[in-house]
Short mmCIF file of C-alpha atoms (C1' of nucleotides) in Angstrom, two decimals:
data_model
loop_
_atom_site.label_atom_id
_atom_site.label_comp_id
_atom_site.label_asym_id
_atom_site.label_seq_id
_atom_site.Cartn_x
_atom_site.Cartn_y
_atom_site.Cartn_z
CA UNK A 1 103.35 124.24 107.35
CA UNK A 2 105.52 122.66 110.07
CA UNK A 3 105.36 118.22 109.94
CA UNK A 4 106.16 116.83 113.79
CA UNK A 5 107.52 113.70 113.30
CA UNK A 6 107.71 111.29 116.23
CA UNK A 7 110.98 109.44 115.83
CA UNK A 8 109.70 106.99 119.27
CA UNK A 9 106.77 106.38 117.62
CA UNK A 10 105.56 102.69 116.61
CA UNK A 11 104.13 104.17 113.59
CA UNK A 12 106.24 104.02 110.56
CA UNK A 13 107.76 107.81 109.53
CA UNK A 14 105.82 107.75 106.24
CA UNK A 15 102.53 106.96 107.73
CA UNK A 16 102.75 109.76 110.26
CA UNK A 17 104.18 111.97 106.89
CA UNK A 18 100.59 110.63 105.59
CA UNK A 19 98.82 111.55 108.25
CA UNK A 20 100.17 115.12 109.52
CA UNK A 21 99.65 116.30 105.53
CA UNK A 22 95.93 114.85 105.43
CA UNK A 23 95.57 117.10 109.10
CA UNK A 24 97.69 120.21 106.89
CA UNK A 25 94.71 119.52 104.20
CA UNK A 26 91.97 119.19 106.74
CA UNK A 27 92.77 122.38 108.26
CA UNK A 28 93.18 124.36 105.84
CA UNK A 29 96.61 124.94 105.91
CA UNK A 30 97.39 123.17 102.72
CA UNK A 31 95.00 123.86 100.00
CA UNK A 32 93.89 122.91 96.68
CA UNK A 33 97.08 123.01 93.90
CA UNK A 34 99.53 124.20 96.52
CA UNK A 35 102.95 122.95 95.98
CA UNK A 36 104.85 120.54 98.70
CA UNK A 37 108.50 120.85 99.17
CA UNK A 38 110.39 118.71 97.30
CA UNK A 39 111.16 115.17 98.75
CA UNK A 40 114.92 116.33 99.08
CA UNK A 41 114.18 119.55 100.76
CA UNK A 42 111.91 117.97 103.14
CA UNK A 43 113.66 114.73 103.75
CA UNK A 44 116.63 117.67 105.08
CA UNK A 45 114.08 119.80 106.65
CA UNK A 46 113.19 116.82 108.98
CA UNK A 47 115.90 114.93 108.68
CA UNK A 48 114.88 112.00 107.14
CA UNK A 49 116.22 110.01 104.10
CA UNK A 50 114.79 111.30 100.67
CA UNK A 51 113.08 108.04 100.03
CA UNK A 52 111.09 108.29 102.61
CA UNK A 53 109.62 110.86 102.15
CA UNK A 54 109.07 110.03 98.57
CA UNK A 55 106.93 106.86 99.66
CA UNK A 56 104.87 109.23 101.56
CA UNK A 57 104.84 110.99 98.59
CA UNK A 58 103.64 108.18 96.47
CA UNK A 59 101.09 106.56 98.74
CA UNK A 60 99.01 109.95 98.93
CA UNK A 61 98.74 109.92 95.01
CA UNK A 62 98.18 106.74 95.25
CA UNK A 63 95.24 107.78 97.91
CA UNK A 64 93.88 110.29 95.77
CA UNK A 65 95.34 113.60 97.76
CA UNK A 66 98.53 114.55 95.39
CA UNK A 67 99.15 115.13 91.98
CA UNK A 68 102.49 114.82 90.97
CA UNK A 69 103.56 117.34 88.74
CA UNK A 70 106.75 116.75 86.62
CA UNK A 71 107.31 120.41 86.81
CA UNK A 72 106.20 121.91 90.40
CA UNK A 73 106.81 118.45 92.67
CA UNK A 74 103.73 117.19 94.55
CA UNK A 75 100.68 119.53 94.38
CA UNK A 76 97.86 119.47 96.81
CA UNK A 77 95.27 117.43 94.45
CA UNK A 78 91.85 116.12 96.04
CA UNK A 79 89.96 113.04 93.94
CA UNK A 80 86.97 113.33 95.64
CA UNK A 81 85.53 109.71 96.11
CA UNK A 82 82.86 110.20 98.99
CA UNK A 83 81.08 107.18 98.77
CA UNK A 84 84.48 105.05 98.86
CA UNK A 85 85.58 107.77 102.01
CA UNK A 86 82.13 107.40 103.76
CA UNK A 87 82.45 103.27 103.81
CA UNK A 88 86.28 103.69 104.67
CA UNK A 89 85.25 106.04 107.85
CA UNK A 90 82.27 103.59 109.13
CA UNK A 91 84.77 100.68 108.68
CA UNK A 92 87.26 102.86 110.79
CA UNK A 93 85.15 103.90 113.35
CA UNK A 94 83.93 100.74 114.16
CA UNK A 95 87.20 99.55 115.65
CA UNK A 96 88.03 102.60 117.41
CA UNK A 97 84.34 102.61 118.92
CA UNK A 98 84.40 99.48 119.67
CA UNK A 99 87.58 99.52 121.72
CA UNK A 100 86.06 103.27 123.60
CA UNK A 101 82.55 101.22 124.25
CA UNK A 102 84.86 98.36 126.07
CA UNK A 103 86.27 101.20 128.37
CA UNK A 104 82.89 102.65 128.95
CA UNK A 105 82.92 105.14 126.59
CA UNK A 106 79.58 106.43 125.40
CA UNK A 107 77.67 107.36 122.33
CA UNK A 108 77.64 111.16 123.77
CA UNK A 109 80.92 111.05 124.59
CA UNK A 110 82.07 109.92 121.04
CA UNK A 111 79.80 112.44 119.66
CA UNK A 112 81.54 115.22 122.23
CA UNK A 113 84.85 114.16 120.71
CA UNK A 114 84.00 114.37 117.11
CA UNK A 115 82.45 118.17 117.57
CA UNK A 116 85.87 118.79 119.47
CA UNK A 117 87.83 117.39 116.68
CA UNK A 118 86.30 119.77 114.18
CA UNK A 119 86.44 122.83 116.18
CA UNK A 120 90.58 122.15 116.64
CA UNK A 121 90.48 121.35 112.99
CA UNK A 122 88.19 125.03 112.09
CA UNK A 123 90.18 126.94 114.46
CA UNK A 124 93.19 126.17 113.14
CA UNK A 125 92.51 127.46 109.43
CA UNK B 1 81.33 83.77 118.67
CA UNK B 2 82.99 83.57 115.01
CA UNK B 3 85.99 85.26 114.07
CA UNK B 4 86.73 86.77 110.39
CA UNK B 5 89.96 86.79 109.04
CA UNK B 6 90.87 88.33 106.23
CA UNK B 7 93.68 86.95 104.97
CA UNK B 8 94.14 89.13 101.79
CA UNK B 9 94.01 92.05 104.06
CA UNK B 10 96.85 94.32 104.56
CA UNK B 11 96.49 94.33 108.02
CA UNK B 12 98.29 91.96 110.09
CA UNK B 13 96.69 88.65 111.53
CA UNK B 14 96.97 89.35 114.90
CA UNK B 15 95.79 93.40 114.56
CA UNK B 16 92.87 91.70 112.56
CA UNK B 17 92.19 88.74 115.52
CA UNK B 18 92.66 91.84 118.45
CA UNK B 19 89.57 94.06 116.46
CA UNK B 20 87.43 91.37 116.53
CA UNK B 21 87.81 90.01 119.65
CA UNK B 22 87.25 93.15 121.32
CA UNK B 23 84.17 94.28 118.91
CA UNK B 24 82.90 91.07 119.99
CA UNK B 25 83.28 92.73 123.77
CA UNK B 26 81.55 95.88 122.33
CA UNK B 27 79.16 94.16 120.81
CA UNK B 28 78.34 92.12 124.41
CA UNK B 29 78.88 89.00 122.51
CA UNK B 30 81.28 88.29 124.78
CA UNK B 31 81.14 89.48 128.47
CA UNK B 32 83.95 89.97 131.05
CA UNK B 33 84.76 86.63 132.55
CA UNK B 34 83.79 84.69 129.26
CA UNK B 35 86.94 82.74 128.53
CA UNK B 36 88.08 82.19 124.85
CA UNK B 37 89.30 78.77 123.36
CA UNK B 38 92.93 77.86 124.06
CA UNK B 39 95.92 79.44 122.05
CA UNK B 40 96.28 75.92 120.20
CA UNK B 41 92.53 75.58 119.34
CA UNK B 42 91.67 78.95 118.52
CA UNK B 43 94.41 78.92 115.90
CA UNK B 44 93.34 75.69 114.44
CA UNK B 45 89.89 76.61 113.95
CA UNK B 46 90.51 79.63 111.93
CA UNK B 47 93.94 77.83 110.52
CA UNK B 48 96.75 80.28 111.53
CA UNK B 49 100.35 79.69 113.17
CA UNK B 50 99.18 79.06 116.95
CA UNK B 51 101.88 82.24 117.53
CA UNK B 52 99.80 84.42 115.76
CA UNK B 53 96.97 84.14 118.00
CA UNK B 54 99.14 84.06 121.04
CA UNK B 55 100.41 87.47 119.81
CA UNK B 56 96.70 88.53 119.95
CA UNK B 57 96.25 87.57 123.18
CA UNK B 58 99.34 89.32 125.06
CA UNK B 59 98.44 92.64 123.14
CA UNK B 60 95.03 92.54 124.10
CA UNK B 61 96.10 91.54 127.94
CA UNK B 62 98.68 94.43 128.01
CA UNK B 63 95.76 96.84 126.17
CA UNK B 64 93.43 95.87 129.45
CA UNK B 65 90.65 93.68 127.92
CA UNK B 66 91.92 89.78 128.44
CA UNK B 67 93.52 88.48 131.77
CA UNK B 68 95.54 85.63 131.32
CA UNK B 69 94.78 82.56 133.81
CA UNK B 70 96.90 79.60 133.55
CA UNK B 71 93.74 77.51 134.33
CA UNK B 72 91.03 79.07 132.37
CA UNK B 73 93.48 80.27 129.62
CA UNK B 74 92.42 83.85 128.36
CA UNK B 75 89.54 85.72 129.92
CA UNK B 76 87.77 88.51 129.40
CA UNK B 77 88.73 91.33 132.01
CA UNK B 78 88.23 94.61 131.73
CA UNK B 79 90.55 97.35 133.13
CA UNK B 80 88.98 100.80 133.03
CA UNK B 81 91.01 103.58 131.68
CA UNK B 82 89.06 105.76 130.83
CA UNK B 83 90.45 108.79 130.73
CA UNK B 84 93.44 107.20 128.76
CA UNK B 85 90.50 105.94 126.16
CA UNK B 86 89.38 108.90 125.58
CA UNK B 87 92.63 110.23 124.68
CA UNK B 88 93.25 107.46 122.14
CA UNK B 89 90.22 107.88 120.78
CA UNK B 90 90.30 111.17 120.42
CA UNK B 91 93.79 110.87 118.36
CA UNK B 92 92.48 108.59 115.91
CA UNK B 93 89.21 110.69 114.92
CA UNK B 94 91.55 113.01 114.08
CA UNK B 95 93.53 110.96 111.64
CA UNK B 96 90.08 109.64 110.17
CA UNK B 97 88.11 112.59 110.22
CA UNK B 98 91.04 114.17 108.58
CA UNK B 99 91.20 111.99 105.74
CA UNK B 100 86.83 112.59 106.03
CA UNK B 101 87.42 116.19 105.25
CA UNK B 102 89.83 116.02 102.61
CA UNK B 103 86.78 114.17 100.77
CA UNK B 104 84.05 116.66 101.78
CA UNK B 105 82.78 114.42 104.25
CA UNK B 106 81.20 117.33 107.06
CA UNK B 107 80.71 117.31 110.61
CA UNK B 108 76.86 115.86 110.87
CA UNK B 109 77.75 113.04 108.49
CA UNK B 110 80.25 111.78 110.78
CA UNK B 111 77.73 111.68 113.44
CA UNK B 112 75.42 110.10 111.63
CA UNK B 113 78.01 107.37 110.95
CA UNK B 114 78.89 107.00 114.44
CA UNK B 115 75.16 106.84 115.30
CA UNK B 116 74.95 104.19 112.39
CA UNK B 117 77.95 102.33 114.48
CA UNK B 118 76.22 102.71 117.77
CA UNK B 119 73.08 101.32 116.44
CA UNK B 120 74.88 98.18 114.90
CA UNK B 121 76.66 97.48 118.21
CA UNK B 122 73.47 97.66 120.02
CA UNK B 123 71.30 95.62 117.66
CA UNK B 124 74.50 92.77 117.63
CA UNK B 125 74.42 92.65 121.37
CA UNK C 1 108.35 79.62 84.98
CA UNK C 2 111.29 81.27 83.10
CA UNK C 3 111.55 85.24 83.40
CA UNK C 4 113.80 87.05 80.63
CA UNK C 5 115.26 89.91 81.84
CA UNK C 6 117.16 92.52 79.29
CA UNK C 7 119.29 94.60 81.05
CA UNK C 8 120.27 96.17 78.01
CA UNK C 9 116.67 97.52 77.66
CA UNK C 10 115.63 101.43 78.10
CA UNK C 11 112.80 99.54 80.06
CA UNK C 12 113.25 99.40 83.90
CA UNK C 13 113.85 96.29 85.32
CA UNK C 14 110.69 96.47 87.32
CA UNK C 15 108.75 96.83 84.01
CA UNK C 16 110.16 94.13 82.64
CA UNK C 17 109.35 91.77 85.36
CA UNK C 18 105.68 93.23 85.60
CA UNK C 19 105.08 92.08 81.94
CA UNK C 20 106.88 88.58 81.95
CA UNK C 21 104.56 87.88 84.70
CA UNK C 22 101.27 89.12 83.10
CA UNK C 23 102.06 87.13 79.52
CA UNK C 24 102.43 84.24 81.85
CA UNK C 25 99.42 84.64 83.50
CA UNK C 26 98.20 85.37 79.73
CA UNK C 27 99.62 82.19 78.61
CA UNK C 28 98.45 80.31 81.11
CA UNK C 29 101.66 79.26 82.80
CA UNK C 30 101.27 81.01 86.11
CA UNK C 31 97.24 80.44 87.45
CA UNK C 32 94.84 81.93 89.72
CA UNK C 33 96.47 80.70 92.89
CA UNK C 34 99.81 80.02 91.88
CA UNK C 35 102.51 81.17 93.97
CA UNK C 36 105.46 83.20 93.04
CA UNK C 37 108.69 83.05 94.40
CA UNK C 38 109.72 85.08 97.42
CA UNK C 39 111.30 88.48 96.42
CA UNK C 40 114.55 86.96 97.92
CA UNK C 41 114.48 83.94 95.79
CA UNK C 42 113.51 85.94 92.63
CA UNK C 43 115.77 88.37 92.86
CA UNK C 44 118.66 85.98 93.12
CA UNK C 45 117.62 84.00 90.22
CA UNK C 46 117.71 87.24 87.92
CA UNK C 47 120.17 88.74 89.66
CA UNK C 48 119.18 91.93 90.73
CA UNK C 49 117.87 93.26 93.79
CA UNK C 50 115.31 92.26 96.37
CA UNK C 51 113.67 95.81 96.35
CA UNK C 52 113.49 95.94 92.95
CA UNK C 53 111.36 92.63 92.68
CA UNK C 54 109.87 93.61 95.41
CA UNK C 55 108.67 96.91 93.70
CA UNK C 56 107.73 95.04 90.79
CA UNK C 57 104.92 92.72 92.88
CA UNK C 58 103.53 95.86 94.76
CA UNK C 59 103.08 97.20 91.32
CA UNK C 60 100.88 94.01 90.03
CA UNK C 61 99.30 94.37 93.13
CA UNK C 62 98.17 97.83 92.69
CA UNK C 63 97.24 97.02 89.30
CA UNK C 64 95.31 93.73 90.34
CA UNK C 65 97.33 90.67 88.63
CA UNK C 66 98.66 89.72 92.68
CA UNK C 67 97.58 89.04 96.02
CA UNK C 68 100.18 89.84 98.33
CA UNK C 69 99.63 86.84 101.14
CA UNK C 70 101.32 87.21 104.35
CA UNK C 71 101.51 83.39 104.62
CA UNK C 72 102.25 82.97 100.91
CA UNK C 73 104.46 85.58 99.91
CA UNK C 74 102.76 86.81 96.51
CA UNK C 75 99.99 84.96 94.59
CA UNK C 76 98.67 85.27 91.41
CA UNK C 77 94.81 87.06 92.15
CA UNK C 78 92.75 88.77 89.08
CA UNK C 79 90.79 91.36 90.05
CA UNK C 80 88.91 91.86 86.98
CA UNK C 81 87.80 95.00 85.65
CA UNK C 82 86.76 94.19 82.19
CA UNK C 83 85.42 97.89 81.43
CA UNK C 84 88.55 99.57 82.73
CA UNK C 85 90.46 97.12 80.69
CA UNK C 86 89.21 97.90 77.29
CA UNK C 87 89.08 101.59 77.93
CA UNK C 88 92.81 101.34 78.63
CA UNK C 89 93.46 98.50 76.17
CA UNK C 90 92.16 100.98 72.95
CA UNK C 91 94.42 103.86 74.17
CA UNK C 92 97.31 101.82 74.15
CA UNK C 93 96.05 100.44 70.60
CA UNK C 94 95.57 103.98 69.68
CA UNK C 95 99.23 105.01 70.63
CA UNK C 96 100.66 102.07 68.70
CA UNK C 97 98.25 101.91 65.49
CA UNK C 98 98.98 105.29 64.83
CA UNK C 99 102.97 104.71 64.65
CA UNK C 100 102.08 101.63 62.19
CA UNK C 101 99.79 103.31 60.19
CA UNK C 102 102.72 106.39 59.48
CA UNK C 103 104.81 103.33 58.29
CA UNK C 104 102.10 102.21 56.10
CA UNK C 105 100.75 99.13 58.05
CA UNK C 106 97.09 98.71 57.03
CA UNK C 107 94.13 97.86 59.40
CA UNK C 108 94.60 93.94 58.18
CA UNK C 109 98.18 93.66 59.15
CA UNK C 110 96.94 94.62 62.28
CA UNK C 111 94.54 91.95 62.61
CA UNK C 112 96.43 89.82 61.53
CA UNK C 113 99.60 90.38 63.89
CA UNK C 114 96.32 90.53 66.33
CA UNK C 115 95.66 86.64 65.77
CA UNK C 116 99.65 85.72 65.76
CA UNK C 117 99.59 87.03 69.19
CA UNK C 118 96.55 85.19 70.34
CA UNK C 119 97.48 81.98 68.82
CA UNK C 120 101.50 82.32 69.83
CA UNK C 121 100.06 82.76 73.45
CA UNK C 122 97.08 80.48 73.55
CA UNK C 123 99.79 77.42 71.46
CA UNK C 124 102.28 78.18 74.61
CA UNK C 125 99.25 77.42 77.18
CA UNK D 1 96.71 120.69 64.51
CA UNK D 2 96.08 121.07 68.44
CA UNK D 3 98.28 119.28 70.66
CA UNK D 4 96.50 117.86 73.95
CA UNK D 5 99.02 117.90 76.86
CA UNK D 6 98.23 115.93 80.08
CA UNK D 7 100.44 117.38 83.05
CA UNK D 8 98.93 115.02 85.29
CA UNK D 9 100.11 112.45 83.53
CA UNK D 10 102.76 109.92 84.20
CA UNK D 11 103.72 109.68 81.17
CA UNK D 12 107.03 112.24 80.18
CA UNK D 13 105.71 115.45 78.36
CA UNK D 14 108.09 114.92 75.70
CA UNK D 15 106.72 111.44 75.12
CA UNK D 16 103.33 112.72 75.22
CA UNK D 17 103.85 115.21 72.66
CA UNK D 18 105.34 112.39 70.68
CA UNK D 19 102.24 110.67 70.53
CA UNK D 20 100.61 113.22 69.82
CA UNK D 21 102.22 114.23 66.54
CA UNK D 22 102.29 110.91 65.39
CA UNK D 23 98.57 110.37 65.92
CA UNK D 24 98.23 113.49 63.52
CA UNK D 25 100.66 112.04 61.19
CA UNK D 26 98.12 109.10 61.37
CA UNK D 27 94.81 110.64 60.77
CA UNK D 28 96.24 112.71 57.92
CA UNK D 29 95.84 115.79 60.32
CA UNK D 30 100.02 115.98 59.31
CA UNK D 31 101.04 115.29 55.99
CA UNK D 32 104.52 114.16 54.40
CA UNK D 33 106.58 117.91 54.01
CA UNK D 34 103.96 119.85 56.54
CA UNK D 35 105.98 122.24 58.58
CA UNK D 36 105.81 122.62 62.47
CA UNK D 37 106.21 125.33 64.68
CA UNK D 38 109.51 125.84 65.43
CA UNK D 39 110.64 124.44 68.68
CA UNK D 40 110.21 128.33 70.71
CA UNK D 41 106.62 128.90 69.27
CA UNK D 42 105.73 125.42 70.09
CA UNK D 43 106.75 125.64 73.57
CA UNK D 44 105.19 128.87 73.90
CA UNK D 45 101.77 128.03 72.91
CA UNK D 46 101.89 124.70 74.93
CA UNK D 47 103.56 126.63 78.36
CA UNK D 48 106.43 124.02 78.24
CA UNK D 49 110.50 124.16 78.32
CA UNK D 50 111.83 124.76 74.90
CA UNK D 51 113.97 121.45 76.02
CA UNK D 52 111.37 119.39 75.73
CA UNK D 53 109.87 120.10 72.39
CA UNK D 54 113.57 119.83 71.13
CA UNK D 55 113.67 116.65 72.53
CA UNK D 56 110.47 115.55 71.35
CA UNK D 57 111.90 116.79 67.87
CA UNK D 58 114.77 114.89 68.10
CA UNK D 59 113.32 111.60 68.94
CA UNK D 60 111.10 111.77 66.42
CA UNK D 61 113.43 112.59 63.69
CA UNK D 62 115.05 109.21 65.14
CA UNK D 63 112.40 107.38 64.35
CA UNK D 64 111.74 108.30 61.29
CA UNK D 65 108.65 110.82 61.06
CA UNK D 66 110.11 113.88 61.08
CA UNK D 67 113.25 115.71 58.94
CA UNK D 68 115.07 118.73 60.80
CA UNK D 69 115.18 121.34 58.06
CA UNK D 70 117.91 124.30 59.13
CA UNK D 71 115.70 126.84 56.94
CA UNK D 72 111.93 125.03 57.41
CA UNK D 73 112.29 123.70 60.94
CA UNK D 74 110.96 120.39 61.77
CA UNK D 75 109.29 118.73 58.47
CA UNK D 76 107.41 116.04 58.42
CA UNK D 77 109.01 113.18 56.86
CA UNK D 78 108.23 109.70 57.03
CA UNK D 79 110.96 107.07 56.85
CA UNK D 80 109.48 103.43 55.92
CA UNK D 81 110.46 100.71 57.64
CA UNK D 82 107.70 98.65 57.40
CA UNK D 83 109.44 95.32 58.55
CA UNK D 84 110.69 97.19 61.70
CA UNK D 85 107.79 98.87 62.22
CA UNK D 86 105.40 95.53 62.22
CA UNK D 87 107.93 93.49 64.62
CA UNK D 88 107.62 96.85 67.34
CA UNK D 89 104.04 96.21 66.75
CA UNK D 90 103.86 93.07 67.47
CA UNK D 91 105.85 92.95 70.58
CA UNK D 92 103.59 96.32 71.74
CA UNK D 93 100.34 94.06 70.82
CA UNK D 94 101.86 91.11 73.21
CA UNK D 95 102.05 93.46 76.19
CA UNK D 96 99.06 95.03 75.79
CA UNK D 97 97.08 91.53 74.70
CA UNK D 98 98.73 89.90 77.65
CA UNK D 99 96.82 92.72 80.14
CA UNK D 100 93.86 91.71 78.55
CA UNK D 101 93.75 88.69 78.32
CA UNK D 102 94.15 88.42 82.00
CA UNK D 103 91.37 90.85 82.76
CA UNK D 104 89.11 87.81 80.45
CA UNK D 105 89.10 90.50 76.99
CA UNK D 106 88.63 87.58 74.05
CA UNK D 107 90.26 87.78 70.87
CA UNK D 108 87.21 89.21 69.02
CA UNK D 109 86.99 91.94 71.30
CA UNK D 110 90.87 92.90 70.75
CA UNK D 111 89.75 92.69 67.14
CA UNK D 112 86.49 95.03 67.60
CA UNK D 113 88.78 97.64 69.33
CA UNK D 114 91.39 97.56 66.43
CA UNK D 115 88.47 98.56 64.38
CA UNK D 116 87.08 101.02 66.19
CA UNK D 117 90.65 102.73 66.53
CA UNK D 118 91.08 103.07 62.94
CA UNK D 119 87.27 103.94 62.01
CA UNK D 120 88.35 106.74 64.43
CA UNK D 121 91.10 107.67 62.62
CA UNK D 122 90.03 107.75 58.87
CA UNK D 123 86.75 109.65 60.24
CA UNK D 124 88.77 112.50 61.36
CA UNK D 125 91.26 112.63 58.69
"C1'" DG E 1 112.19 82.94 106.38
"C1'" DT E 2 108.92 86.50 104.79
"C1'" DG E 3 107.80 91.19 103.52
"C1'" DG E 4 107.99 96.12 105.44
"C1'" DT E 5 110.66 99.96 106.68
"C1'" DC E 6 114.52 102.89 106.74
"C1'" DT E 7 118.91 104.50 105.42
"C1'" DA E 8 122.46 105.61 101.96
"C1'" DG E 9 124.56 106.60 97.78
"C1'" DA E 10 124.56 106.52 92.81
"C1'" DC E 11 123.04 107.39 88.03
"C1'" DC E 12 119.72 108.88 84.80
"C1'" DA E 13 115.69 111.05 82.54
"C1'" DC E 14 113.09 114.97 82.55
"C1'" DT E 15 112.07 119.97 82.85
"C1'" DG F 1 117.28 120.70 90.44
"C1'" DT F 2 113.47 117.31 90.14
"C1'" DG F 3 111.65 112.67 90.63
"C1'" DG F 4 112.55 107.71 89.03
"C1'" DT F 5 115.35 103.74 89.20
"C1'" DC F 6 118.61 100.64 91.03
"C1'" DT F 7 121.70 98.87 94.32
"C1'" DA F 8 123.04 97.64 99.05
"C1'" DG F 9 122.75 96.59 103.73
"C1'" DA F 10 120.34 96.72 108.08
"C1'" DC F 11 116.62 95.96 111.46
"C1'" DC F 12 112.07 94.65 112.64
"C1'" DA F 13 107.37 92.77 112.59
"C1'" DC F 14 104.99 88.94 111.17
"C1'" DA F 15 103.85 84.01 110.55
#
DNA sequence: GTGGTCTAGACCACT
DNA sequence: GTGGTCTAGACCACA
């Protein structure tokens, strides 16, 4: 599993950490009780400072998508809370639809990206 | 139009201020060439630092939905992108629907939500 | 509002902050509402370092005792969850009746250091 | 006597296994001169570092419950100290009171759980 | 001036 | 060797 951080980017590095091991999850590539490197080892592998990565770490326990294990590290760990994911997605949406809708984005075209979305995200696994 | 801060919201004031002035475009509660209230009255009516809502206003100019008049103060004024919309958008369904998938969340119950969304936007307007 | 710390103590410093600031919201000296001081300010008056008062807050705040206001800095916000509460409240009692009772403290003792407690903290109020 | 390990758990394994002795010292599960498995077997059955039931060992012989017997292993061994033990108590009962009492749990309630705790106890001893 | 983020280096507890 | 804690200093976004 290979993280591309974007050093330019606005976002903070632990939020795109976040995000790029949610997509590993999504797609498959990171499953159920597989084991993370270390924060160390992957703080070096990018070439970022430990803590960083051990905030990224932290805030996807804290989000319900690692376990941390005193002996293996962080372990691929999914609390399944659909409800609570379901509101959090509408709530999401919502913004980014309404700012597509103000540059005359459709409801077909939204629904053309989602169905392109998950074939990226099925291919890939 | 009303505006809803959140106050105990991670999210910063201004990101908050920017997401509901332009839902309020989606939404056609407000239409291009509407003008909103002044910097100084807007921010006294919800009670924030008049620079907060000032910062609101220059994003949302440089993101392509206000134009900033000296006379009229900020007006709605849309600059198509749309291609470059798309592209956002289709960025950040990936992050969400990511985080949708880790929780089991599948492919038609995303478009239902953003049918739900649709529908809400429409009914508002 | 006087904090104690111990530096002596096995118990991080961020611990020890978390629970002088919950037994004075217990007693009654720091209210729904009441602001704390700035992690800057704190951590000079102890004498230890911003991050780790700063750790401390996000702590109560993931645990619901703060409210971590932009405007505000931190303020003292309950979020109650009486149910989750007990449940959590008899393991700890579990943990710690079960050391007294192998030293030969009796289920009255208990009650009894039970009301010293309440009355210590509601005669502090 | 079955010891319940939580890997999952925040709270250190050797800690945990602690507890756990001590709650069958408690509920009579352990009694005064009862051998335990020595520290291999024990970390065998549980799938643990020998390290950490030595550790759990020695902290308990610390503390008073257990003797370390060359020829018998680890015996249990309880060390009064009742004065000691009731001022730990109390100062456990003002932490976990405090949490409480913030989340609105009344005095009779603390007292309700206290009894419940050590109905639980004496019913499975 | 506030908290948030990031870096850096150190020590310790745990396994 | 692992994560947890603490310190320290810097920059930035926010209000």
């Amino acid at each position: 599993m290979i993280l591309k951080i974007d050093f330019n980017s606005e976002e903070a590095l632990y939020i795109q950490l976040c995000n790029q091991i949610i997509m590993g999850i999504a797609t498959d590539m990171l499953r159920e009780g597989d084991s993370l490197p270390s924060v160390r080892q992957l703080a070096d592998e990018i070439g970022i400072n430990m803590h960083t990565v051990n905030k990224a770490y932290s805030v996807l326990r804290q989000e319900g998508f690692l376990r941390l294990d005193r002996r293996r590290g962080a372990v691929v760990a999914l609390n399944m809370d659909k409800l609570r994911a379901l509101n959090e997605m509408k709530q999401n949406l919502g913004i980014i639809i309404a700012r597509g809708i103000c540059q005359d984005v459709g409801r077909d075209e939204v629904h053309a990206l989602v169905d392109e979305v998950f074939d990226e995200f099925s291919g890939q696994g």
